[in-house]
PDB file of C-alpha atoms in Angstrom:
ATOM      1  CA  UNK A  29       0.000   0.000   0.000  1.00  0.00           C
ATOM      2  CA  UNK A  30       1.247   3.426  -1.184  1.00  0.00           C
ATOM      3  CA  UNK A  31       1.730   5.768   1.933  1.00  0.00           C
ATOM      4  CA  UNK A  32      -0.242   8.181   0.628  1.00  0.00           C
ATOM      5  CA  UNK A  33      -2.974   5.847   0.253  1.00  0.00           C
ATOM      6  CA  UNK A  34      -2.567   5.426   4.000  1.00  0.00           C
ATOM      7  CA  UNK A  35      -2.784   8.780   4.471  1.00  0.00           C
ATOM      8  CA  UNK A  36      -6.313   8.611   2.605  1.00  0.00           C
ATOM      9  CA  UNK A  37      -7.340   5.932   4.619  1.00  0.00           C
ATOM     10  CA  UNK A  38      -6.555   7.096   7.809  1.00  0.00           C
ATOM     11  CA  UNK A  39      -8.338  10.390   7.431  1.00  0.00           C
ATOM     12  CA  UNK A  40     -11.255   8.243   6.223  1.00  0.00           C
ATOM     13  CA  UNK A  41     -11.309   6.166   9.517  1.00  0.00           C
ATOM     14  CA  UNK A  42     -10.880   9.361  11.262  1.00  0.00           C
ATOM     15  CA  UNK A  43     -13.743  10.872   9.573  1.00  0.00           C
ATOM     16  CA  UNK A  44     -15.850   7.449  10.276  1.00  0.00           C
ATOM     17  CA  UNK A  45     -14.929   8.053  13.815  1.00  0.00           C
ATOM     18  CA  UNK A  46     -16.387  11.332  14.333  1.00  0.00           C
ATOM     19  CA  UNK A  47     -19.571  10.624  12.212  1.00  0.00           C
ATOM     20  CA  UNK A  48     -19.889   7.519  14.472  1.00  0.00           C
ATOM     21  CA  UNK A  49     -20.001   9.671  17.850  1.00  0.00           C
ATOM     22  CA  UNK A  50     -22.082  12.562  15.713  1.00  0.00           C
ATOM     23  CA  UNK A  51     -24.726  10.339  15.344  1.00  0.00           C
ATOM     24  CA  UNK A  52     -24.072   8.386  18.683  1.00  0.00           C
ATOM     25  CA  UNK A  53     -24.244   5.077  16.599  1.00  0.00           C
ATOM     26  CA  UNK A  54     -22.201   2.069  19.095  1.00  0.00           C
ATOM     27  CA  UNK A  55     -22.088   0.010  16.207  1.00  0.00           C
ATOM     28  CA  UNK A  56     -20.840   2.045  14.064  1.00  0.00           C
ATOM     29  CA  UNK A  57     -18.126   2.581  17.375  1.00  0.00           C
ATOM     30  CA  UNK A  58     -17.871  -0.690  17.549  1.00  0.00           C
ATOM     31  CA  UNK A  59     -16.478  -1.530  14.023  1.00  0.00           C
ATOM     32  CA  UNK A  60     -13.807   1.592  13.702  1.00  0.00           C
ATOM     33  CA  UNK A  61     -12.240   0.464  17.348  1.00  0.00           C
ATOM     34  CA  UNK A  62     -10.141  -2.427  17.286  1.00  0.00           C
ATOM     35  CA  UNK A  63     -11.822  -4.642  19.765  1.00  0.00           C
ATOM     36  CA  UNK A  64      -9.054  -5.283  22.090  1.00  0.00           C
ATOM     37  CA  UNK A  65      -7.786  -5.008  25.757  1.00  0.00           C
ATOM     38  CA  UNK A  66      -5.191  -2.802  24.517  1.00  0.00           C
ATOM     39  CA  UNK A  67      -6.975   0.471  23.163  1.00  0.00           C
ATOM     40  CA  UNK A  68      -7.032   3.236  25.484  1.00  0.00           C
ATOM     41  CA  UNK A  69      -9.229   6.201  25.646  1.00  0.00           C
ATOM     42  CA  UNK A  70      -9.167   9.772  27.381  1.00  0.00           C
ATOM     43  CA  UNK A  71     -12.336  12.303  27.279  1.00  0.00           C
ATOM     44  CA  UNK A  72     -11.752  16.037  27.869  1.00  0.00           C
ATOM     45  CA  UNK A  73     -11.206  16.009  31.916  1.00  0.00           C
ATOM     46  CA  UNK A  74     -11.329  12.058  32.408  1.00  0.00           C
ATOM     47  CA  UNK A  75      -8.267   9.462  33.776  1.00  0.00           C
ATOM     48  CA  UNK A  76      -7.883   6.794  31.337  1.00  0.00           C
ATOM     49  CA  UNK A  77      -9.917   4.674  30.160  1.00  0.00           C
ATOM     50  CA  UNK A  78      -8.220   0.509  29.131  1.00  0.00           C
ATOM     51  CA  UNK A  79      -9.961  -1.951  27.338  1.00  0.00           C
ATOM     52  CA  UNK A  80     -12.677  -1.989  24.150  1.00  0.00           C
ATOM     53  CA  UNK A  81     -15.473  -3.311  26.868  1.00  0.00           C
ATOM     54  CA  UNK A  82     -14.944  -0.137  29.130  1.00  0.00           C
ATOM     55  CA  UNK A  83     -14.334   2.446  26.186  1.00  0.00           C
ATOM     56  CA  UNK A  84     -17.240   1.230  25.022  1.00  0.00           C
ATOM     57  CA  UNK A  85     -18.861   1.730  28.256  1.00  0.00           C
ATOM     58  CA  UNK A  86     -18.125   5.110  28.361  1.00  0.00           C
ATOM     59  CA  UNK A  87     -19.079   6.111  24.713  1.00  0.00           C
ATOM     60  CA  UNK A  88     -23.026   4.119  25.833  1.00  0.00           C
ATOM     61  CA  UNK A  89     -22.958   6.491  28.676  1.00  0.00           C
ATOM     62  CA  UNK A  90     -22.179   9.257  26.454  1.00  0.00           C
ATOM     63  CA  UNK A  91     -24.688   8.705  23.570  1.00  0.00           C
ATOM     64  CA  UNK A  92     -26.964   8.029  26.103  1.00  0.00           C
ATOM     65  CA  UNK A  93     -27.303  11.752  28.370  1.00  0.00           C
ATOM     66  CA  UNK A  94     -28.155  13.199  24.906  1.00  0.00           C
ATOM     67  CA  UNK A  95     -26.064  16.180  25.905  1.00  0.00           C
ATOM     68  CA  UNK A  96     -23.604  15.999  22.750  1.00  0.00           C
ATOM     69  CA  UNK A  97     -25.184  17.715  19.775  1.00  0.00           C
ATOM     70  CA  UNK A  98     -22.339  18.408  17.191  1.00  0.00           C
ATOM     71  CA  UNK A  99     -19.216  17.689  16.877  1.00  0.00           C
ATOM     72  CA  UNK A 100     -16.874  19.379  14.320  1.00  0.00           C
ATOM     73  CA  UNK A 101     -13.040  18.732  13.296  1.00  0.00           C
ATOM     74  CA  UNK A 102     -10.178  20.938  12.183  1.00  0.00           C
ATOM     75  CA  UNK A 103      -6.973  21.572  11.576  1.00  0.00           C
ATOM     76  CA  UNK A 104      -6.327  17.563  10.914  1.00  0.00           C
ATOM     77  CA  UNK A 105      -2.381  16.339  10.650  1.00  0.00           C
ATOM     78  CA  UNK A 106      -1.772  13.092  10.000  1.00  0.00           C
ATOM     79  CA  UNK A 107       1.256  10.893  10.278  1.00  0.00           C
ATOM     80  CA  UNK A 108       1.820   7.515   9.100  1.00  0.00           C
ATOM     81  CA  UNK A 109       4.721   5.172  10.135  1.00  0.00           C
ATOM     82  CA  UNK A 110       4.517   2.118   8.575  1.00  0.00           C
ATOM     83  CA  UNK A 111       1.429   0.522   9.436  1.00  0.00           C
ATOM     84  CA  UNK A 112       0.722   2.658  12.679  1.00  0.00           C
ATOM     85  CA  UNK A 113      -0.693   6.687  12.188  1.00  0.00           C
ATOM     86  CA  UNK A 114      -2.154   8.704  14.061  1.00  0.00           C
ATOM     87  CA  UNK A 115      -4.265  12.006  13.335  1.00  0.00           C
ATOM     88  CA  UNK A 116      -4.089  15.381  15.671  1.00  0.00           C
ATOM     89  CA  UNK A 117      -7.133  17.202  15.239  1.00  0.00           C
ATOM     90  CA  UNK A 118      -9.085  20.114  17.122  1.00  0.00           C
ATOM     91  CA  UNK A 119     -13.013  19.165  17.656  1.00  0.00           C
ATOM     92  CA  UNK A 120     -15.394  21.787  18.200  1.00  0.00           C
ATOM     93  CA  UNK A 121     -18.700  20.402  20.489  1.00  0.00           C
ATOM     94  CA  UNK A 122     -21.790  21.913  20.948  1.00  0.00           C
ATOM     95  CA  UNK A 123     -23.912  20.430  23.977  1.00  0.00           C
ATOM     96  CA  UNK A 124     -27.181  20.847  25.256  1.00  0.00           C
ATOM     97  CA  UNK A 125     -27.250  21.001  28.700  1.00  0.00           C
ATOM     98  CA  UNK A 126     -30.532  21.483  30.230  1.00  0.00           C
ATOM     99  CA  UNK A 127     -31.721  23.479  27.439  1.00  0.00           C
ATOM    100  CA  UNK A 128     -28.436  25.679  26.973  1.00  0.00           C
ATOM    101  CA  UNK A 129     -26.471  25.672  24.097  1.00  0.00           C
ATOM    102  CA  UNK A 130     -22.469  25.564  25.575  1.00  0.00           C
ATOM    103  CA  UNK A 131     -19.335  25.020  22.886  1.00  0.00           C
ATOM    104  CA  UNK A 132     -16.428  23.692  24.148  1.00  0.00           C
ATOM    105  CA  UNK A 133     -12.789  22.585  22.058  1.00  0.00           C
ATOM    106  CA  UNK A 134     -10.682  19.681  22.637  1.00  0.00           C
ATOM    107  CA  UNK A 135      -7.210  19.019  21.177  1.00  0.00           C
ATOM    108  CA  UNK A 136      -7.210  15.062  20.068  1.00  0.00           C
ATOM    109  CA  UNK A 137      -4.419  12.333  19.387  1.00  0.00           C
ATOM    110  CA  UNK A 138      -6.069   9.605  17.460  1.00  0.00           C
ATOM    111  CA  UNK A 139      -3.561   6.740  16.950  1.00  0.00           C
ATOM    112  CA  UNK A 140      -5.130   4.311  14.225  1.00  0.00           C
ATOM    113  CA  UNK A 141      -3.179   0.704  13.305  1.00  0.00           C
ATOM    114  CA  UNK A 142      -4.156  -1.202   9.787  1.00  0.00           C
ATOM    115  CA  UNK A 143      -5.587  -4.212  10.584  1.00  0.00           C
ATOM    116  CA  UNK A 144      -7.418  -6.585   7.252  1.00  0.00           C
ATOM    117  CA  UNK A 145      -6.743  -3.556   4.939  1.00  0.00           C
ATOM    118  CA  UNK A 146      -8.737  -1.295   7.722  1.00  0.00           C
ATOM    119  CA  UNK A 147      -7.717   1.689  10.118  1.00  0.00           C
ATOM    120  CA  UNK A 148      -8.895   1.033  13.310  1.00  0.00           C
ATOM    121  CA  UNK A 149      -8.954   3.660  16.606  1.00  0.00           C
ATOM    122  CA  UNK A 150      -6.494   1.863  19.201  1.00  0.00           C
ATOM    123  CA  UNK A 151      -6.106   5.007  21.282  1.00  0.00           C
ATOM    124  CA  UNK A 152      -8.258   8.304  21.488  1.00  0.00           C
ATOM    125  CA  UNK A 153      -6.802  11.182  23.853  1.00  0.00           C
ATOM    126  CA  UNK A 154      -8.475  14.368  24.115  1.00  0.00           C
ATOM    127  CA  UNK A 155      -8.206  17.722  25.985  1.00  0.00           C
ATOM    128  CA  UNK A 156     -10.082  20.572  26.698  1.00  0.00           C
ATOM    129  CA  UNK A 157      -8.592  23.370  25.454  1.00  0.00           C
ATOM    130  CA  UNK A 158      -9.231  27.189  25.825  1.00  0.00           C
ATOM    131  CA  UNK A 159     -12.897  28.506  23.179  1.00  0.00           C
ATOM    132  CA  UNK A 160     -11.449  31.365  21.072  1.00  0.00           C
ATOM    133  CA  UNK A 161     -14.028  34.059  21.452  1.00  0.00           C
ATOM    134  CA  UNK A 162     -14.624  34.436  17.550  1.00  0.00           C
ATOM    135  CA  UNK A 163     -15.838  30.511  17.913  1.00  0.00           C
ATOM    136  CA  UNK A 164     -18.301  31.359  20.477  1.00  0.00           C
ATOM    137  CA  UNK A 165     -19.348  34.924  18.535  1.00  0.00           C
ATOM    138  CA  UNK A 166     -19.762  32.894  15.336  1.00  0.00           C
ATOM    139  CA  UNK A 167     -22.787  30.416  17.509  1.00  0.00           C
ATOM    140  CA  UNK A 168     -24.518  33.293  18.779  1.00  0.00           C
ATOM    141  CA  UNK A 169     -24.737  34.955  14.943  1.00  0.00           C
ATOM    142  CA  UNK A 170     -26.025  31.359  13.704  1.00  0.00           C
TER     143      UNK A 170
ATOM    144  CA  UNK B   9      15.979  -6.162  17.772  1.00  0.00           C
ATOM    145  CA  UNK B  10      13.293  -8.320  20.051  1.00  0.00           C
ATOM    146  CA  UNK B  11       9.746  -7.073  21.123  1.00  0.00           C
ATOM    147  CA  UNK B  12      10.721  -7.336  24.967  1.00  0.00           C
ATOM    148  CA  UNK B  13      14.139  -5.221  24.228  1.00  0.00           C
ATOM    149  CA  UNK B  14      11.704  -2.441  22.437  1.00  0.00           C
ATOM    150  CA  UNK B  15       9.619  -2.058  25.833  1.00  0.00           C
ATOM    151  CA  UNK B  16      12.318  -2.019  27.400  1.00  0.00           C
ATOM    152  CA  UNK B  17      13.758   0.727  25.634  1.00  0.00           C
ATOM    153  CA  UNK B  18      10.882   2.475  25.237  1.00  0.00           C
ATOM    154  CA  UNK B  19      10.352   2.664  28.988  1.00  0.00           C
ATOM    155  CA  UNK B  20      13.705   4.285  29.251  1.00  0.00           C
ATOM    156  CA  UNK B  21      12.923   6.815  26.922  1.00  0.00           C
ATOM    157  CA  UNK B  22      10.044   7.720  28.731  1.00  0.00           C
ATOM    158  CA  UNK B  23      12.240   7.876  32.025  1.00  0.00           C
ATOM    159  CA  UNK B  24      14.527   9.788  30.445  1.00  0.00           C
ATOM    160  CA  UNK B  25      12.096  12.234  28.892  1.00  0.00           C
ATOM    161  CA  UNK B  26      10.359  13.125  32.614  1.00  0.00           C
ATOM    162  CA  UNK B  27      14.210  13.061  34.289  1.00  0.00           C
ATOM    163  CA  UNK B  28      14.939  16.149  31.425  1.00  0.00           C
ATOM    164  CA  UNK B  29      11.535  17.727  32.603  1.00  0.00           C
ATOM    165  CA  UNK B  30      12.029  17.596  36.039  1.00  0.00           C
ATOM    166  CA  UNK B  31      15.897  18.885  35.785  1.00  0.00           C
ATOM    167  CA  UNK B  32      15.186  21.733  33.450  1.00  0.00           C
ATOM    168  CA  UNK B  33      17.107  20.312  30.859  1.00  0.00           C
ATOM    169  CA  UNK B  34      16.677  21.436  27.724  1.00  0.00           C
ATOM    170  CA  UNK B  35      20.331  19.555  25.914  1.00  0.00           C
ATOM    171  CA  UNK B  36      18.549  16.555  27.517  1.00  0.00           C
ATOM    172  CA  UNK B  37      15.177  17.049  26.044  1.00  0.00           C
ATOM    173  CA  UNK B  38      16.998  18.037  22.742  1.00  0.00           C
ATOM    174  CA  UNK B  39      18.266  14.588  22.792  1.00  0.00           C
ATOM    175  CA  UNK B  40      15.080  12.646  23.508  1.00  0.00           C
ATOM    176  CA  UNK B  41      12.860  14.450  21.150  1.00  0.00           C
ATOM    177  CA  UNK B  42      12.833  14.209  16.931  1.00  0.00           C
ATOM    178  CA  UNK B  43      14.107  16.992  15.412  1.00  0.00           C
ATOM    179  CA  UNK B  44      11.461  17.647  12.965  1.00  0.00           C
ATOM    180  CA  UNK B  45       8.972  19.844  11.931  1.00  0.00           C
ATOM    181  CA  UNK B  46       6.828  16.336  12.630  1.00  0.00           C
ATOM    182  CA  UNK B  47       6.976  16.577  16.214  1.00  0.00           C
ATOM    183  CA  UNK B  48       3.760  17.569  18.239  1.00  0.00           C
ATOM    184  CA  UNK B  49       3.088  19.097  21.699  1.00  0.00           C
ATOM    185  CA  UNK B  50       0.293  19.487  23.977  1.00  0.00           C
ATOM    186  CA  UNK B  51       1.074  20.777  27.448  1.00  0.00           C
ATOM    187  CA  UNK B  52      -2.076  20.333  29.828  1.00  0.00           C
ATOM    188  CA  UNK B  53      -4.885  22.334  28.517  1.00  0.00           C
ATOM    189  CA  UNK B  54      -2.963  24.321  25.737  1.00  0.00           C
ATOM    190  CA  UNK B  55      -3.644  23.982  21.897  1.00  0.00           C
ATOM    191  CA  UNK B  56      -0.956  22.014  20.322  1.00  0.00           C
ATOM    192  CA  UNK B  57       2.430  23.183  19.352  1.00  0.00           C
ATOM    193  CA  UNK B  58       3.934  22.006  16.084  1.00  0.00           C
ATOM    194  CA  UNK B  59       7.436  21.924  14.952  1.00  0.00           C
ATOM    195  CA  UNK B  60      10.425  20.988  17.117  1.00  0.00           C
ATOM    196  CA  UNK B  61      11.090  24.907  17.514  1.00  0.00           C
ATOM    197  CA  UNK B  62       8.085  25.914  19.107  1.00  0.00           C
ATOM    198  CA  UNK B  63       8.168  22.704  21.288  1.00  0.00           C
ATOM    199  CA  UNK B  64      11.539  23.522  22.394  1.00  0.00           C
ATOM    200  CA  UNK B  65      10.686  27.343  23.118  1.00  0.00           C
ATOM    201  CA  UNK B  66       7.330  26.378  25.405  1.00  0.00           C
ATOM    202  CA  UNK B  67       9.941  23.864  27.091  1.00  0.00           C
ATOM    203  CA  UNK B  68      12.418  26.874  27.565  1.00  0.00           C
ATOM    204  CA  UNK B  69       9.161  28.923  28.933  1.00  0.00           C
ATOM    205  CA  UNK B  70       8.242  26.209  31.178  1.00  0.00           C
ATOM    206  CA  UNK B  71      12.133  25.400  32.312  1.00  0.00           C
ATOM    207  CA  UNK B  72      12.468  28.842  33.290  1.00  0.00           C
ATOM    208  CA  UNK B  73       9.367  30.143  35.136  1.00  0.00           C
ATOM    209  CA  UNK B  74      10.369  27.935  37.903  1.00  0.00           C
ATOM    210  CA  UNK B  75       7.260  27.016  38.641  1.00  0.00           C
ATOM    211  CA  UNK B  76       7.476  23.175  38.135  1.00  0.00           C
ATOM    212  CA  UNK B  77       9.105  21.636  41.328  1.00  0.00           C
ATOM    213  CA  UNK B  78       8.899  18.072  41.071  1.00  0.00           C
ATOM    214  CA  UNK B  79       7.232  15.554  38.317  1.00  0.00           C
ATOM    215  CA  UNK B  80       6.839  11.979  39.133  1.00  0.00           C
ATOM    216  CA  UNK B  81       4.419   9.212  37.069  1.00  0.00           C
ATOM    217  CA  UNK B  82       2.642   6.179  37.101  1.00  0.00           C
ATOM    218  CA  UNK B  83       0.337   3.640  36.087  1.00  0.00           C
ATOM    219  CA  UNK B  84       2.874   3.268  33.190  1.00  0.00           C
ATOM    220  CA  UNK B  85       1.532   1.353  29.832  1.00  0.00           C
ATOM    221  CA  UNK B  86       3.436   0.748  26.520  1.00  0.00           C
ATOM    222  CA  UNK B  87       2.802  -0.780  23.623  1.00  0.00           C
ATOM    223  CA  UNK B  88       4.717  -1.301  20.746  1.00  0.00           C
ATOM    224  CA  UNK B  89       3.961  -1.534  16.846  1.00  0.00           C
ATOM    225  CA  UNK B  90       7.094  -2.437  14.846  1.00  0.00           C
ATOM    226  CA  UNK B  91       9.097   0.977  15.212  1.00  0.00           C
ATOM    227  CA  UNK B  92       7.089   2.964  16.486  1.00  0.00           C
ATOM    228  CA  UNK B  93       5.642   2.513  19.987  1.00  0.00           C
ATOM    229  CA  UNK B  94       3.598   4.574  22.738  1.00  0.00           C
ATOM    230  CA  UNK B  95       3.404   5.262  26.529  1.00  0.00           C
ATOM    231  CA  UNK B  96       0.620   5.877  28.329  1.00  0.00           C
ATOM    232  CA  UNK B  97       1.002   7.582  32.122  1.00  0.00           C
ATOM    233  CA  UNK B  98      -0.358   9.535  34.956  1.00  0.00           C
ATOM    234  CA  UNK B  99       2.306  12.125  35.695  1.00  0.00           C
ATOM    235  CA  UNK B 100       2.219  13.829  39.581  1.00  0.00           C
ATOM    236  CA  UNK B 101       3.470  17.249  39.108  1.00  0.00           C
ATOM    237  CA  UNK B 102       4.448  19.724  42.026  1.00  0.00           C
ATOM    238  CA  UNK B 103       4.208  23.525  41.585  1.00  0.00           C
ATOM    239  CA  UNK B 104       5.598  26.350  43.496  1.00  0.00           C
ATOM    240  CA  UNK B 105       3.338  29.199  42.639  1.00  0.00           C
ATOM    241  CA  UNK B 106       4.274  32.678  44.179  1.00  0.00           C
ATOM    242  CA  UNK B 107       5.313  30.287  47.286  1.00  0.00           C
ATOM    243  CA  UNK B 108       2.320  28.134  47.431  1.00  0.00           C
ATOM    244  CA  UNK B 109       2.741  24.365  46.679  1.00  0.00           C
ATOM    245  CA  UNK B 110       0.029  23.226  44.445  1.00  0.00           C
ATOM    246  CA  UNK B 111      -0.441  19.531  42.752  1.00  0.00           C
ATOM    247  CA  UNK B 112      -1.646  19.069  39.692  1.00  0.00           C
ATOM    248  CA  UNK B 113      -1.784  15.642  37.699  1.00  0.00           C
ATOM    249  CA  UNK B 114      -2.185  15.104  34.138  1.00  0.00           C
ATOM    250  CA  UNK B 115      -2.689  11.929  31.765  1.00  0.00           C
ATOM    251  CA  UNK B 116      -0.041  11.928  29.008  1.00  0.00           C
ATOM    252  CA  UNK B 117       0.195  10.095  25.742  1.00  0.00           C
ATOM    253  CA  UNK B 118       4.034   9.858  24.635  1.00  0.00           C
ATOM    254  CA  UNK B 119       4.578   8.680  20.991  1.00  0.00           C
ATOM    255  CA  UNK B 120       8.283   7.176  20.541  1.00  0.00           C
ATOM    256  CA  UNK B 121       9.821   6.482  17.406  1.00  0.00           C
ATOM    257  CA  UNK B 122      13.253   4.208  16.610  1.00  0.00           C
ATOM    258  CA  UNK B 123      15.568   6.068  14.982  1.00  0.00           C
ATOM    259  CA  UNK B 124      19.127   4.802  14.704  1.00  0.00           C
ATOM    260  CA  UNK B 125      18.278   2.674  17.382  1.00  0.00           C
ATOM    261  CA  UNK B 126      17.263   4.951  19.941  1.00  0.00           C
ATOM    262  CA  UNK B 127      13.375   5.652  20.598  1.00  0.00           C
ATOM    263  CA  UNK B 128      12.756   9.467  20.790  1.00  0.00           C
ATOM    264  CA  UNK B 129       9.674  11.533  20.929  1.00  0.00           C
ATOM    265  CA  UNK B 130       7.430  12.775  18.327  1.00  0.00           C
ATOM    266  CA  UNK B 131       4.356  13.817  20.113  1.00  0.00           C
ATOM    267  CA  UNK B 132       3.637  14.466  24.047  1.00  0.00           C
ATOM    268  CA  UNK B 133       0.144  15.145  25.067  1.00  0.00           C
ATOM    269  CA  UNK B 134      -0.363  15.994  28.523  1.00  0.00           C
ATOM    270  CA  UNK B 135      -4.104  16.699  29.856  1.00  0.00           C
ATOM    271  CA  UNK B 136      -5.226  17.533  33.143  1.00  0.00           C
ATOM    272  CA  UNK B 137      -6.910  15.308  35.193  1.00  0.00           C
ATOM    273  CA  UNK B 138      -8.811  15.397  38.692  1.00  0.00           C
ATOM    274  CA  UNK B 139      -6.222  15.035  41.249  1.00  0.00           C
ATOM    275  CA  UNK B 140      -7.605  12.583  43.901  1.00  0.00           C
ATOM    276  CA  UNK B 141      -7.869  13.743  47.559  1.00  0.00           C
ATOM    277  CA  UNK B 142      -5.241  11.161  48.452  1.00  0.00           C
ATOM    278  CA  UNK B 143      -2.574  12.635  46.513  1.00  0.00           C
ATOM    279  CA  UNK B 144      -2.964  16.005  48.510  1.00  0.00           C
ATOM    280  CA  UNK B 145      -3.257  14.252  51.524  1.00  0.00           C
ATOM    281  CA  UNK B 146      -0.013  13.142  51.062  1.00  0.00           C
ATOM    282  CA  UNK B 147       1.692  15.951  50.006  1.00  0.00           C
ATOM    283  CA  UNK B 148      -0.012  17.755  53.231  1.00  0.00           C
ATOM    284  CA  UNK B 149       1.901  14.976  55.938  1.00  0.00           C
ATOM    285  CA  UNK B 150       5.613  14.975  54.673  1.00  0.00           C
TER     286      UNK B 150
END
C-alpha cells in the first residue's frame, strides 16, 4: 500500500470516527475500534480509560445523556509510520445542557493501526482546550 | 531487535524524557525528542504546538518560570507496533506558585519512534486530570 494511500485511509477512519459519535451510533463505534484489551481512551477532563469493553462503556454512557449535539473537526495532521498513524485534530462540540447551548474545544491524538486492509482507533486522547471568542461569537450569529 | 528489548527501551525513553523535565534540561530534552517539523506538543490544557522549535521554546518557557518543582508518574503502559511505539502515564506534578505548593496531575500520551536505534519523541500530550484527595493528603503529611 502506497503511503499516501494510507494517508487517505486514515483520514477516512478518522472521519468514520467522528460521524460515528455525531450520530451516537455504538455500532458504528464498535467496528472503527479495534476490539481489544489494549486500546485506550481519554475524554476532555477524564483518567484513562483501558480496554474496548470499558471504552465502550463510556461512549453508551455518552450517547446516552443526549447532551452531545455536534461535533466538528479541524486543523487535521496526519502521520503515518509504517502501518501505525495517528491524526491530531481540534473538535469543536456543541452540547445541550438542560436546554443551553455551551461550545467547548478539545485538542485530540487519534492513533489508528491497519488491521485486514482497515484503520482502526487503538487510542483516542483528548483535551479541553481554551474557546477562542470568535468561535463562540460565530454560535450566537447562527 | 526483540519485542521485549523495544519495551524495554521504550520505557527508558520515557524515564529519560520526565528526568529532562524535572531537571530543566533542555540539551537533555533536545536529545530525547525528533528533530522535525513532525513533532507535536500538547502541554495540559494548551492547543498544540507544532514543529520541534516551538516545542523547544514552550519547554524553555516552562524550564524557566520555575514554577514546576517536582514531576513523578505512574500507572505506566506501553505498547509497541514495529518501530514505532507509545506510553501511556499519569504524571504527579508539584508547583511552586508565588510560594504556594500546588499539585496538579495530568494523563499523558508519549509517541516514541526508533531512529538509529534509539526511541525518541514525536508527540507528548499531557491533559489535566482530577487530582484525587489522596494525593494532597499526602503531600499535606511529609
Amino acid at each position: 500500500m502506497k503511503e499516501s494511500d494510507k494517508e487517505t485511509g486514515i483520514i477516512e477512519a478518522n472521519r468514520l470516527f467522528y460521524e460515528a459519535i455525531e450520530s451516537r451510533d455504538i455500532k458504528a463505534m464498535e467496528r472503527i475500534w479495534l476490539n481489544s484489551e489494549r486500546v485506550k481512551c481519554v475524554h476532555p477532563g477524564w483518567p484513562q480509560l483501558k480496554g474496548w469493553s470499558n471504552v465502550k462503556e463510556s461512549w453508551e454512557r455518552i450517547f446516552a445523556s443526549g447532551e452531545l449535539v455536534s461535533i466538528e473537526i479541524k486543523d487535521v495532521f496526519t502521520d503515518v509510520q509504517g502501518d501505525t498513524g495517528w491524526v491530531n485534530c481540534v473538535e469543536k462540540m456543541i452540547h445541550n445542557v438542560d436546554g443551553e447551548y455551551i461550545v467547548t474545544m478539545a485538542q485530540a491524538t487519534n492513533i489508528f493501526e491497519l488491521v485486514d486492509s482497515n484503520w482502526v482507533v487503538v487510542l483516542h486522547h483528548a483535551s479541553p482546550m481554551p474557546v477562542p471568542r470568535s468561535e463562540i461569537s460565530s454560535e450566537k450569529v447562527q
